[in-house]
């Protein structure tokens, strides 16, 4: 389905970047993969502005997302997943608008589904801009937070699926079922993420994508990253992280871990570099210019995200 022009839609209030401008994402893709930026014009574009609290247990965010109806039927609503309400924490949405007009959402399935009714059906190829504020409470017990993938524990903040995420519309309609507690809860279409993160200055940030800009002032740092195309957006942060890196072709591989785990961090880096060379020889190129390996309190051995793998520190 070809997207209709975005004329008349609200622009982003968070970034001076047009919805159709994919140039910020080129730096995150190796040369041979950048042609993908000209494909999938209907992919959702997320603009996020998030602030992490000093104790790294709460998140305040603003989200603006341009959604395109890529289906062959009109849609009378757009549905978001609110995964923190299922994984030991919570997320509350406020100030919801569609194309600048206030809307009251409908919640269901333990408040993990937010249905946004539309005043007029969104026809195939048409677009809408949905905007909202959100506040997240992050669990501090990794045993109750989806294998510790969404938790603040042992001086590490791990933020998987922490923001309102558009659900997948498939041959059965909006996919909103509650996933089994074992394994990955996220089922999502690939999109583009332009994200500004404000966090305490002493924290080392690791996020999907590549850094476009960073600044520091009054004990805070502000980092802007671009990721896409990517299924979702992940970040981790810790004041204990140290990083070691290797280059494989156009991709920088980074391994983040506390000082006490530096020997293991170096071994992880060597294994990842060897694996990447082998996969590129036998399967195909890795698309991103960064691969981050990050030590977290996950009770799984490892969990993969776009451009990042969270590995257990235990």
PDB file of C-alpha atoms in Angstrom:
ATOM      1  CA  UNK A   1       0.000   0.000   0.000  1.00  0.00           C
ATOM      2  CA  UNK A   2       1.466   3.362  -1.068  1.00  0.00           C
ATOM      3  CA  UNK A   3       1.284   6.071   1.573  1.00  0.00           C
ATOM      4  CA  UNK A   4      -0.642   9.221   0.750  1.00  0.00           C
ATOM      5  CA  UNK A   5       1.263  12.519   1.003  1.00  0.00           C
ATOM      6  CA  UNK A   6       1.450  13.858   4.548  1.00  0.00           C
ATOM      7  CA  UNK A   7       0.169  17.316   3.549  1.00  0.00           C
ATOM      8  CA  UNK A   8      -2.027  18.782   6.275  1.00  0.00           C
ATOM      9  CA  UNK A   9      -0.761  16.541   9.046  1.00  0.00           C
ATOM     10  CA  UNK A  10       0.737  18.122  12.157  1.00  0.00           C
ATOM     11  CA  UNK A  11       4.506  18.247  12.036  1.00  0.00           C
ATOM     12  CA  UNK A  12       6.690  17.064  14.865  1.00  0.00           C
ATOM     13  CA  UNK A  13       6.906  19.354  17.883  1.00  0.00           C
ATOM     14  CA  UNK A  14       9.881  17.397  19.236  1.00  0.00           C
ATOM     15  CA  UNK A  15      12.323  17.563  16.326  1.00  0.00           C
ATOM     16  CA  UNK A  16      12.845  19.868  13.371  1.00  0.00           C
ATOM     17  CA  UNK A  17      12.667  16.873  11.072  1.00  0.00           C
ATOM     18  CA  UNK A  18       9.912  16.176   8.547  1.00  0.00           C
ATOM     19  CA  UNK A  19       8.079  12.894   8.964  1.00  0.00           C
ATOM     20  CA  UNK A  20       9.287  11.713   5.546  1.00  0.00           C
ATOM     21  CA  UNK A  21      12.924  12.710   6.139  1.00  0.00           C
ATOM     22  CA  UNK A  22      14.888   9.508   6.658  1.00  0.00           C
ATOM     23  CA  UNK A  23      18.327  11.083   6.398  1.00  0.00           C
ATOM     24  CA  UNK A  24      18.907  10.892  10.197  1.00  0.00           C
ATOM     25  CA  UNK A  25      18.815   7.097   9.936  1.00  0.00           C
ATOM     26  CA  UNK A  26      21.478   6.726   7.237  1.00  0.00           C
ATOM     27  CA  UNK A  27      24.358   6.863   9.734  1.00  0.00           C
ATOM     28  CA  UNK A  28      23.027   3.757  11.446  1.00  0.00           C
ATOM     29  CA  UNK A  29      23.076   1.593   8.309  1.00  0.00           C
ATOM     30  CA  UNK A  30      26.077   0.173   6.469  1.00  0.00           C
ATOM     31  CA  UNK A  31      26.477   1.470   2.925  1.00  0.00           C
ATOM     32  CA  UNK A  32      25.014  -1.602   1.248  1.00  0.00           C
ATOM     33  CA  UNK A  33      21.840  -1.435   3.346  1.00  0.00           C
ATOM     34  CA  UNK A  34      20.955   2.248   3.023  1.00  0.00           C
ATOM     35  CA  UNK A  35      18.676   1.625   0.038  1.00  0.00           C
ATOM     36  CA  UNK A  36      16.105   0.322   2.530  1.00  0.00           C
ATOM     37  CA  UNK A  37      15.461   3.950   3.488  1.00  0.00           C
ATOM     38  CA  UNK A  38      13.673   4.376   0.150  1.00  0.00           C
ATOM     39  CA  UNK A  39      11.421   1.401   0.827  1.00  0.00           C
ATOM     40  CA  UNK A  40       8.360   0.899   3.040  1.00  0.00           C
ATOM     41  CA  UNK A  41       7.076   4.499   2.916  1.00  0.00           C
ATOM     42  CA  UNK A  42       4.252   3.476   5.239  1.00  0.00           C
ATOM     43  CA  UNK A  43       6.477   2.412   8.123  1.00  0.00           C
ATOM     44  CA  UNK A  44       5.540   4.154  11.375  1.00  0.00           C
ATOM     45  CA  UNK A  45       7.803   7.013  12.443  1.00  0.00           C
ATOM     46  CA  UNK A  46       8.208   7.480  16.204  1.00  0.00           C
ATOM     47  CA  UNK A  47       9.516  10.672  17.766  1.00  0.00           C
ATOM     48  CA  UNK A  48      10.237  10.180  21.475  1.00  0.00           C
ATOM     49  CA  UNK A  49      11.464  12.543  24.184  1.00  0.00           C
ATOM     50  CA  UNK A  50      12.114  10.707  27.450  1.00  0.00           C
ATOM     51  CA  UNK A  51      13.579  11.746  30.796  1.00  0.00           C
ATOM     52  CA  UNK A  52      14.955   9.235  33.291  1.00  0.00           C
ATOM     53  CA  UNK A  53      14.680  10.028  36.994  1.00  0.00           C
ATOM     54  CA  UNK A  54      17.785  10.435  39.152  1.00  0.00           C
ATOM     55  CA  UNK A  55      17.112   7.097  40.851  1.00  0.00           C
ATOM     56  CA  UNK A  56      16.488   5.451  37.455  1.00  0.00           C
ATOM     57  CA  UNK A  57      13.119   3.997  38.465  1.00  0.00           C
ATOM     58  CA  UNK A  58      10.693   6.271  36.600  1.00  0.00           C
ATOM     59  CA  UNK A  59      10.434   7.620  33.073  1.00  0.00           C
ATOM     60  CA  UNK A  60       8.494  10.608  31.797  1.00  0.00           C
ATOM     61  CA  UNK A  61       8.016  10.724  28.056  1.00  0.00           C
ATOM     62  CA  UNK A  62       6.405  12.452  25.135  1.00  0.00           C
ATOM     63  CA  UNK A  63       5.586  10.442  22.030  1.00  0.00           C
ATOM     64  CA  UNK A  64       4.520  11.583  18.586  1.00  0.00           C
ATOM     65  CA  UNK A  65       4.075   8.940  15.925  1.00  0.00           C
ATOM     66  CA  UNK A  66       2.986   9.154  12.326  1.00  0.00           C
ATOM     67  CA  UNK A  67       0.958   6.099  11.451  1.00  0.00           C
ATOM     68  CA  UNK A  68       0.019   5.008   7.931  1.00  0.00           C
ATOM     69  CA  UNK A  69      -2.832   2.634   7.162  1.00  0.00           C
ATOM     70  CA  UNK A  70      -0.961   0.086   5.051  1.00  0.00           C
ATOM     71  CA  UNK A  71      -3.916  -2.311   5.065  1.00  0.00           C
ATOM     72  CA  UNK A  72      -6.507  -2.701   2.296  1.00  0.00           C
ATOM     73  CA  UNK A  73      -9.436  -1.827   4.578  1.00  0.00           C
ATOM     74  CA  UNK A  74     -10.408   1.397   6.393  1.00  0.00           C
ATOM     75  CA  UNK A  75      -9.515   1.533  10.083  1.00  0.00           C
ATOM     76  CA  UNK A  76     -11.809   3.125  12.660  1.00  0.00           C
ATOM     77  CA  UNK A  77      -9.149   3.011  15.384  1.00  0.00           C
ATOM     78  CA  UNK A  78      -5.424   2.723  16.015  1.00  0.00           C
ATOM     79  CA  UNK A  79      -4.332   0.359  18.766  1.00  0.00           C
ATOM     80  CA  UNK A  80      -1.294   0.642  21.037  1.00  0.00           C
ATOM     81  CA  UNK A  81       0.313  -1.929  23.309  1.00  0.00           C
ATOM     82  CA  UNK A  82       1.223  -0.800  26.854  1.00  0.00           C
ATOM     83  CA  UNK A  83       3.580  -3.596  27.852  1.00  0.00           C
ATOM     84  CA  UNK A  84       4.786  -2.139  31.197  1.00  0.00           C
ATOM     85  CA  UNK A  85       1.316  -2.882  32.599  1.00  0.00           C
ATOM     86  CA  UNK A  86       1.987  -6.583  32.000  1.00  0.00           C
ATOM     87  CA  UNK A  87       5.620  -6.821  33.076  1.00  0.00           C
ATOM     88  CA  UNK A  88       5.724  -5.753  36.702  1.00  0.00           C
ATOM     89  CA  UNK A  89       5.681  -1.982  36.270  1.00  0.00           C
ATOM     90  CA  UNK A  90       3.133   0.500  35.004  1.00  0.00           C
ATOM     91  CA  UNK A  91       2.541   3.046  32.271  1.00  0.00           C
ATOM     92  CA  UNK A  92      -0.055   5.836  32.285  1.00  0.00           C
ATOM     93  CA  UNK A  93      -0.927   7.829  29.163  1.00  0.00           C
ATOM     94  CA  UNK A  94      -2.296  11.383  29.189  1.00  0.00           C
ATOM     95  CA  UNK A  95      -2.989  14.214  26.772  1.00  0.00           C
ATOM     96  CA  UNK A  96      -3.762  11.925  23.833  1.00  0.00           C
ATOM     97  CA  UNK A  97      -4.455  13.647  20.495  1.00  0.00           C
ATOM     98  CA  UNK A  98      -5.054  12.564  16.908  1.00  0.00           C
ATOM     99  CA  UNK A  99      -3.982  15.181  14.372  1.00  0.00           C
ATOM    100  CA  UNK A 100      -4.012  17.719  17.187  1.00  0.00           C
ATOM    101  CA  UNK A 101      -7.529  16.920  18.425  1.00  0.00           C
ATOM    102  CA  UNK A 102      -8.055  15.478  21.946  1.00  0.00           C
ATOM    103  CA  UNK A 103      -9.262  11.885  22.095  1.00  0.00           C
ATOM    104  CA  UNK A 104     -10.332   9.628  24.951  1.00  0.00           C
ATOM    105  CA  UNK A 105      -8.789   6.163  24.606  1.00  0.00           C
ATOM    106  CA  UNK A 106     -10.335   2.843  25.591  1.00  0.00           C
ATOM    107  CA  UNK A 107      -8.300   0.441  27.738  1.00  0.00           C
ATOM    108  CA  UNK A 108      -8.587  -3.351  27.888  1.00  0.00           C
ATOM    109  CA  UNK A 109      -6.714  -6.561  28.707  1.00  0.00           C
ATOM    110  CA  UNK A 110      -5.322  -5.454  32.063  1.00  0.00           C
ATOM    111  CA  UNK A 111      -4.686  -1.970  30.634  1.00  0.00           C
ATOM    112  CA  UNK A 112      -2.132  -3.443  28.243  1.00  0.00           C
ATOM    113  CA  UNK A 113      -4.162  -2.366  25.198  1.00  0.00           C
ATOM    114  CA  UNK A 114      -5.060   1.235  24.390  1.00  0.00           C
ATOM    115  CA  UNK A 115      -7.557   1.668  21.562  1.00  0.00           C
ATOM    116  CA  UNK A 116      -7.624   5.135  20.016  1.00  0.00           C
ATOM    117  CA  UNK A 117     -10.955   5.774  18.237  1.00  0.00           C
ATOM    118  CA  UNK A 118     -10.821   7.883  15.078  1.00  0.00           C
ATOM    119  CA  UNK A 119     -13.432  10.514  14.241  1.00  0.00           C
ATOM    120  CA  UNK A 120     -13.381   9.315  10.632  1.00  0.00           C
ATOM    121  CA  UNK A 121     -12.113   5.988   9.286  1.00  0.00           C
ATOM    122  CA  UNK A 122      -8.493   6.068   8.158  1.00  0.00           C
ATOM    123  CA  UNK A 123      -8.599   4.957   4.547  1.00  0.00           C
ATOM    124  CA  UNK A 124      -5.916   2.727   2.999  1.00  0.00           C
ATOM    125  CA  UNK A 125      -2.809   4.834   2.409  1.00  0.00           C
ATOM    126  CA  UNK A 126      -3.959   7.666   4.664  1.00  0.00           C
ATOM    127  CA  UNK A 127      -1.898   8.871   7.614  1.00  0.00           C
ATOM    128  CA  UNK A 128      -2.487  10.243  11.098  1.00  0.00           C
ATOM    129  CA  UNK A 129      -0.261  11.745  13.784  1.00  0.00           C
ATOM    130  CA  UNK A 130      -0.957  10.466  17.287  1.00  0.00           C
ATOM    131  CA  UNK A 131       0.644  12.252  20.239  1.00  0.00           C
ATOM    132  CA  UNK A 132       0.646  11.626  23.980  1.00  0.00           C
ATOM    133  CA  UNK A 133       2.515  11.997  27.233  1.00  0.00           C
ATOM    134  CA  UNK A 134       3.354   8.911  29.249  1.00  0.00           C
ATOM    135  CA  UNK A 135       4.734   8.099  32.684  1.00  0.00           C
ATOM    136  CA  UNK A 136       6.399   4.800  33.491  1.00  0.00           C
ATOM    137  CA  UNK A 137       7.220   3.142  36.801  1.00  0.00           C
ATOM    138  CA  UNK A 138      10.041   0.634  36.361  1.00  0.00           C
ATOM    139  CA  UNK A 139      10.031  -2.503  38.542  1.00  0.00           C
ATOM    140  CA  UNK A 140      13.002  -3.089  40.825  1.00  0.00           C
ATOM    141  CA  UNK A 141      12.621  -6.871  41.049  1.00  0.00           C
ATOM    142  CA  UNK A 142      14.030  -8.543  37.926  1.00  0.00           C
ATOM    143  CA  UNK A 143      12.159 -11.761  38.702  1.00  0.00           C
ATOM    144  CA  UNK A 144       8.804 -10.064  38.053  1.00  0.00           C
ATOM    145  CA  UNK A 145       9.773  -8.007  35.014  1.00  0.00           C
ATOM    146  CA  UNK A 146       9.862 -10.309  31.972  1.00  0.00           C
ATOM    147  CA  UNK A 147      13.226 -11.901  32.729  1.00  0.00           C
ATOM    148  CA  UNK A 148      14.581  -8.585  33.979  1.00  0.00           C
ATOM    149  CA  UNK A 149      14.430  -7.025  30.519  1.00  0.00           C
ATOM    150  CA  UNK A 150      12.356  -4.149  31.939  1.00  0.00           C
ATOM    151  CA  UNK A 151      13.839  -3.410  35.361  1.00  0.00           C
ATOM    152  CA  UNK A 152      16.043  -1.165  37.476  1.00  0.00           C
ATOM    153  CA  UNK A 153      18.307  -3.432  39.519  1.00  0.00           C
ATOM    154  CA  UNK A 154      21.971  -3.689  40.583  1.00  0.00           C
ATOM    155  CA  UNK A 155      22.736  -0.176  39.295  1.00  0.00           C
ATOM    156  CA  UNK A 156      21.489  -1.068  35.801  1.00  0.00           C
ATOM    157  CA  UNK A 157      18.354   0.281  34.135  1.00  0.00           C
ATOM    158  CA  UNK A 158      17.040  -1.946  31.343  1.00  0.00           C
ATOM    159  CA  UNK A 159      14.173  -0.492  29.330  1.00  0.00           C
ATOM    160  CA  UNK A 160      12.576  -2.906  26.912  1.00  0.00           C
ATOM    161  CA  UNK A 161       9.095  -2.193  25.472  1.00  0.00           C
ATOM    162  CA  UNK A 162       8.636   0.792  27.820  1.00  0.00           C
ATOM    163  CA  UNK A 163       6.733   3.199  25.533  1.00  0.00           C
ATOM    164  CA  UNK A 164       3.297   3.045  23.837  1.00  0.00           C
ATOM    165  CA  UNK A 165       3.851   0.831  20.796  1.00  0.00           C
ATOM    166  CA  UNK A 166       1.493   0.496  17.838  1.00  0.00           C
ATOM    167  CA  UNK A 167       0.075  -3.015  17.629  1.00  0.00           C
ATOM    168  CA  UNK A 168       0.313  -5.160  14.514  1.00  0.00           C
ATOM    169  CA  UNK A 169      -2.715  -5.312  12.230  1.00  0.00           C
ATOM    170  CA  UNK A 170      -2.697  -8.735  10.576  1.00  0.00           C
ATOM    171  CA  UNK A 171      -5.152 -11.058   8.829  1.00  0.00           C
ATOM    172  CA  UNK A 172      -7.118 -11.369  12.081  1.00  0.00           C
ATOM    173  CA  UNK A 173      -7.256  -7.621  12.765  1.00  0.00           C
ATOM    174  CA  UNK A 174      -5.409  -5.852  15.557  1.00  0.00           C
ATOM    175  CA  UNK A 175      -3.199  -8.346  17.366  1.00  0.00           C
ATOM    176  CA  UNK A 176      -3.751  -7.556  21.041  1.00  0.00           C
ATOM    177  CA  UNK A 177      -3.626 -10.881  22.832  1.00  0.00           C
ATOM    178  CA  UNK A 178      -1.604 -11.140  26.021  1.00  0.00           C
ATOM    179  CA  UNK A 179       1.592 -13.012  25.235  1.00  0.00           C
ATOM    180  CA  UNK A 180       2.674 -15.961  27.392  1.00  0.00           C
ATOM    181  CA  UNK A 181       5.029 -14.907  30.191  1.00  0.00           C
ATOM    182  CA  UNK A 182       7.819 -17.032  28.733  1.00  0.00           C
ATOM    183  CA  UNK A 183       9.827 -15.451  25.955  1.00  0.00           C
ATOM    184  CA  UNK A 184       9.444 -12.262  23.964  1.00  0.00           C
ATOM    185  CA  UNK A 185       6.222 -10.315  24.556  1.00  0.00           C
ATOM    186  CA  UNK A 186       6.700  -7.962  21.592  1.00  0.00           C
ATOM    187  CA  UNK A 187       5.093  -8.490  18.195  1.00  0.00           C
ATOM    188  CA  UNK A 188       5.612  -5.321  16.182  1.00  0.00           C
ATOM    189  CA  UNK A 189       6.157  -3.942  12.706  1.00  0.00           C
ATOM    190  CA  UNK A 190       9.463  -2.285  11.895  1.00  0.00           C
ATOM    191  CA  UNK A 191       9.532   1.489  12.124  1.00  0.00           C
ATOM    192  CA  UNK A 192      11.818   4.474  12.582  1.00  0.00           C
ATOM    193  CA  UNK A 193      12.761   5.902  15.983  1.00  0.00           C
ATOM    194  CA  UNK A 194      14.160   9.373  16.614  1.00  0.00           C
ATOM    195  CA  UNK A 195      14.643   9.614  20.368  1.00  0.00           C
ATOM    196  CA  UNK A 196      15.942  12.229  22.790  1.00  0.00           C
ATOM    197  CA  UNK A 197      16.962  10.881  26.208  1.00  0.00           C
ATOM    198  CA  UNK A 198      17.684  13.059  29.250  1.00  0.00           C
ATOM    199  CA  UNK A 199      19.442  11.287  32.111  1.00  0.00           C
ATOM    200  CA  UNK A 200      21.883  11.938  34.971  1.00  0.00           C
ATOM    201  CA  UNK A 201      25.338  12.920  33.782  1.00  0.00           C
ATOM    202  CA  UNK A 202      27.137  10.005  35.465  1.00  0.00           C
ATOM    203  CA  UNK A 203      25.103   7.377  33.613  1.00  0.00           C
ATOM    204  CA  UNK A 204      26.502   5.578  30.575  1.00  0.00           C
ATOM    205  CA  UNK A 205      23.717   5.202  28.002  1.00  0.00           C
ATOM    206  CA  UNK A 206      23.391   2.327  25.555  1.00  0.00           C
ATOM    207  CA  UNK A 207      20.534   2.502  23.046  1.00  0.00           C
ATOM    208  CA  UNK A 208      19.306   1.112  19.766  1.00  0.00           C
ATOM    209  CA  UNK A 209      20.672   3.073  16.830  1.00  0.00           C
ATOM    210  CA  UNK A 210      23.441   5.652  16.668  1.00  0.00           C
ATOM    211  CA  UNK A 211      24.040   8.904  18.521  1.00  0.00           C
ATOM    212  CA  UNK A 212      23.305  12.047  16.501  1.00  0.00           C
ATOM    213  CA  UNK A 213      23.878  14.648  19.209  1.00  0.00           C
ATOM    214  CA  UNK A 214      24.765  14.907  22.893  1.00  0.00           C
ATOM    215  CA  UNK A 215      25.197  17.712  25.396  1.00  0.00           C
ATOM    216  CA  UNK A 216      25.681  18.149  29.144  1.00  0.00           C
ATOM    217  CA  UNK A 217      24.396  20.818  31.510  1.00  0.00           C
ATOM    218  CA  UNK A 218      23.510  21.116  35.206  1.00  0.00           C
ATOM    219  CA  UNK A 219      24.298  17.498  36.012  1.00  0.00           C
ATOM    220  CA  UNK A 220      22.224  16.116  33.146  1.00  0.00           C
ATOM    221  CA  UNK A 221      23.075  14.795  29.714  1.00  0.00           C
ATOM    222  CA  UNK A 222      20.832  14.945  26.675  1.00  0.00           C
ATOM    223  CA  UNK A 223      21.439  12.361  23.960  1.00  0.00           C
ATOM    224  CA  UNK A 224      19.626  12.111  20.622  1.00  0.00           C
ATOM    225  CA  UNK A 225      19.706   8.778  18.810  1.00  0.00           C
ATOM    226  CA  UNK A 226      18.250   7.481  15.548  1.00  0.00           C
ATOM    227  CA  UNK A 227      17.317   3.846  14.934  1.00  0.00           C
ATOM    228  CA  UNK A 228      15.618   2.256  11.996  1.00  0.00           C
ATOM    229  CA  UNK A 229      14.240   0.385  10.396  1.00  0.00           C
ATOM    230  CA  UNK A 230      13.846  -1.428  13.703  1.00  0.00           C
ATOM    231  CA  UNK A 231      11.151  -3.577  15.273  1.00  0.00           C
ATOM    232  CA  UNK A 232      11.308  -1.666  18.561  1.00  0.00           C
ATOM    233  CA  UNK A 233      13.556   0.626  20.609  1.00  0.00           C
ATOM    234  CA  UNK A 234      15.620  -0.458  23.611  1.00  0.00           C
ATOM    235  CA  UNK A 235      17.920   1.324  26.014  1.00  0.00           C
ATOM    236  CA  UNK A 236      20.024   0.497  29.063  1.00  0.00           C
ATOM    237  CA  UNK A 237      22.023   2.732  31.393  1.00  0.00           C
ATOM    238  CA  UNK A 238      24.389   2.356  34.332  1.00  0.00           C
ATOM    239  CA  UNK A 239      26.954   4.488  36.116  1.00  0.00           C
ATOM    240  CA  UNK A 240      29.176   1.391  36.339  1.00  0.00           C
ATOM    241  CA  UNK A 241      29.478   0.617  32.626  1.00  0.00           C
ATOM    242  CA  UNK A 242      32.838   0.555  30.903  1.00  0.00           C
ATOM    243  CA  UNK A 243      33.127  -0.147  27.195  1.00  0.00           C
ATOM    244  CA  UNK A 244      35.518  -2.060  24.958  1.00  0.00           C
ATOM    245  CA  UNK A 245      35.118  -2.047  21.182  1.00  0.00           C
ATOM    246  CA  UNK A 246      36.159  -3.731  17.954  1.00  0.00           C
ATOM    247  CA  UNK A 247      35.564  -2.863  14.317  1.00  0.00           C
ATOM    248  CA  UNK A 248      34.251  -5.427  11.834  1.00  0.00           C
ATOM    249  CA  UNK A 249      33.887  -3.879   8.408  1.00  0.00           C
ATOM    250  CA  UNK A 250      31.621  -0.829   8.750  1.00  0.00           C
ATOM    251  CA  UNK A 251      30.224  -2.000  12.095  1.00  0.00           C
ATOM    252  CA  UNK A 252      31.534  -1.029  15.522  1.00  0.00           C
ATOM    253  CA  UNK A 253      30.888  -3.705  18.145  1.00  0.00           C
ATOM    254  CA  UNK A 254      30.724  -2.377  21.716  1.00  0.00           C
ATOM    255  CA  UNK A 255      30.670  -4.444  24.908  1.00  0.00           C
ATOM    256  CA  UNK A 256      29.402  -2.680  28.056  1.00  0.00           C
ATOM    257  CA  UNK A 257      29.876  -4.111  31.548  1.00  0.00           C
ATOM    258  CA  UNK A 258      30.972  -3.044  35.044  1.00  0.00           C
ATOM    259  CA  UNK A 259      34.683  -3.021  35.880  1.00  0.00           C
ATOM    260  CA  UNK A 260      34.301  -6.278  37.833  1.00  0.00           C
ATOM    261  CA  UNK A 261      33.184  -8.035  34.631  1.00  0.00           C
ATOM    262  CA  UNK A 262      35.747  -6.566  32.230  1.00  0.00           C
ATOM    263  CA  UNK A 263      37.481  -9.875  31.530  1.00  0.00           C
ATOM    264  CA  UNK A 264      34.194 -11.449  30.539  1.00  0.00           C
ATOM    265  CA  UNK A 265      33.246  -8.328  28.600  1.00  0.00           C
ATOM    266  CA  UNK A 266      36.367  -8.668  26.476  1.00  0.00           C
ATOM    267  CA  UNK A 267      35.631 -12.328  25.824  1.00  0.00           C
ATOM    268  CA  UNK A 268      32.067 -11.465  24.818  1.00  0.00           C
ATOM    269  CA  UNK A 269      33.442  -8.863  22.410  1.00  0.00           C
ATOM    270  CA  UNK A 270      35.854 -11.331  20.788  1.00  0.00           C
ATOM    271  CA  UNK A 271      33.128 -13.949  20.380  1.00  0.00           C
ATOM    272  CA  UNK A 272      30.706 -11.415  18.891  1.00  0.00           C
ATOM    273  CA  UNK A 273      33.290 -10.182  16.388  1.00  0.00           C
ATOM    274  CA  UNK A 274      34.116 -13.732  15.302  1.00  0.00           C
ATOM    275  CA  UNK A 275      30.418 -14.585  15.031  1.00  0.00           C
ATOM    276  CA  UNK A 276      29.704 -11.507  12.935  1.00  0.00           C
ATOM    277  CA  UNK A 277      32.486 -12.385  10.488  1.00  0.00           C
ATOM    278  CA  UNK A 278      31.167 -15.937  10.209  1.00  0.00           C
ATOM    279  CA  UNK A 279      27.547 -14.876   9.717  1.00  0.00           C
ATOM    280  CA  UNK A 280      28.519 -12.301   7.106  1.00  0.00           C
ATOM    281  CA  UNK A 281      30.466 -14.981   5.218  1.00  0.00           C
ATOM    282  CA  UNK A 282      27.699 -17.581   5.345  1.00  0.00           C
ATOM    283  CA  UNK A 283      24.411 -15.675   5.719  1.00  0.00           C
ATOM    284  CA  UNK A 284      24.704 -12.040   4.715  1.00  0.00           C
ATOM    285  CA  UNK A 285      25.684  -8.583   5.934  1.00  0.00           C
ATOM    286  CA  UNK A 286      24.772  -7.182   9.323  1.00  0.00           C
ATOM    287  CA  UNK A 287      22.736  -4.053   8.450  1.00  0.00           C
ATOM    288  CA  UNK A 288      23.678  -1.649  11.261  1.00  0.00           C
ATOM    289  CA  UNK A 289      26.847   0.356  11.872  1.00  0.00           C
ATOM    290  CA  UNK A 290      26.725  -0.495  15.589  1.00  0.00           C
ATOM    291  CA  UNK A 291      26.181  -3.652  17.588  1.00  0.00           C
ATOM    292  CA  UNK A 292      26.005  -3.212  21.357  1.00  0.00           C
ATOM    293  CA  UNK A 293      26.402  -6.001  23.910  1.00  0.00           C
ATOM    294  CA  UNK A 294      25.235  -4.899  27.332  1.00  0.00           C
ATOM    295  CA  UNK A 295      25.444  -6.541  30.747  1.00  0.00           C
ATOM    296  CA  UNK A 296      22.105  -6.450  32.598  1.00  0.00           C
ATOM    297  CA  UNK A 297      20.287  -8.287  35.378  1.00  0.00           C
ATOM    298  CA  UNK A 298      18.250 -10.367  32.941  1.00  0.00           C
ATOM    299  CA  UNK A 299      17.557 -13.873  34.188  1.00  0.00           C
ATOM    300  CA  UNK A 300      17.742 -15.102  30.602  1.00  0.00           C
ATOM    301  CA  UNK A 301      21.198 -15.803  29.219  1.00  0.00           C
ATOM    302  CA  UNK A 302      20.593 -13.165  26.589  1.00  0.00           C
ATOM    303  CA  UNK A 303      17.811 -11.271  24.838  1.00  0.00           C
ATOM    304  CA  UNK A 304      18.119  -9.636  21.437  1.00  0.00           C
ATOM    305  CA  UNK A 305      16.877  -6.200  20.348  1.00  0.00           C
ATOM    306  CA  UNK A 306      17.544  -4.086  17.252  1.00  0.00           C
ATOM    307  CA  UNK A 307      21.262  -3.318  17.374  1.00  0.00           C
ATOM    308  CA  UNK A 308      21.609  -4.514  20.986  1.00  0.00           C
ATOM    309  CA  UNK A 309      21.896  -7.773  22.865  1.00  0.00           C
ATOM    310  CA  UNK A 310      21.239  -7.756  26.615  1.00  0.00           C
ATOM    311  CA  UNK A 311      23.374 -10.406  28.328  1.00  0.00           C
ATOM    312  CA  UNK A 312      23.083 -11.687  31.853  1.00  0.00           C
ATOM    313  CA  UNK A 313      25.583 -10.368  34.371  1.00  0.00           C
ATOM    314  CA  UNK A 314      25.130 -13.419  36.597  1.00  0.00           C
TER     315      UNK A 314
END
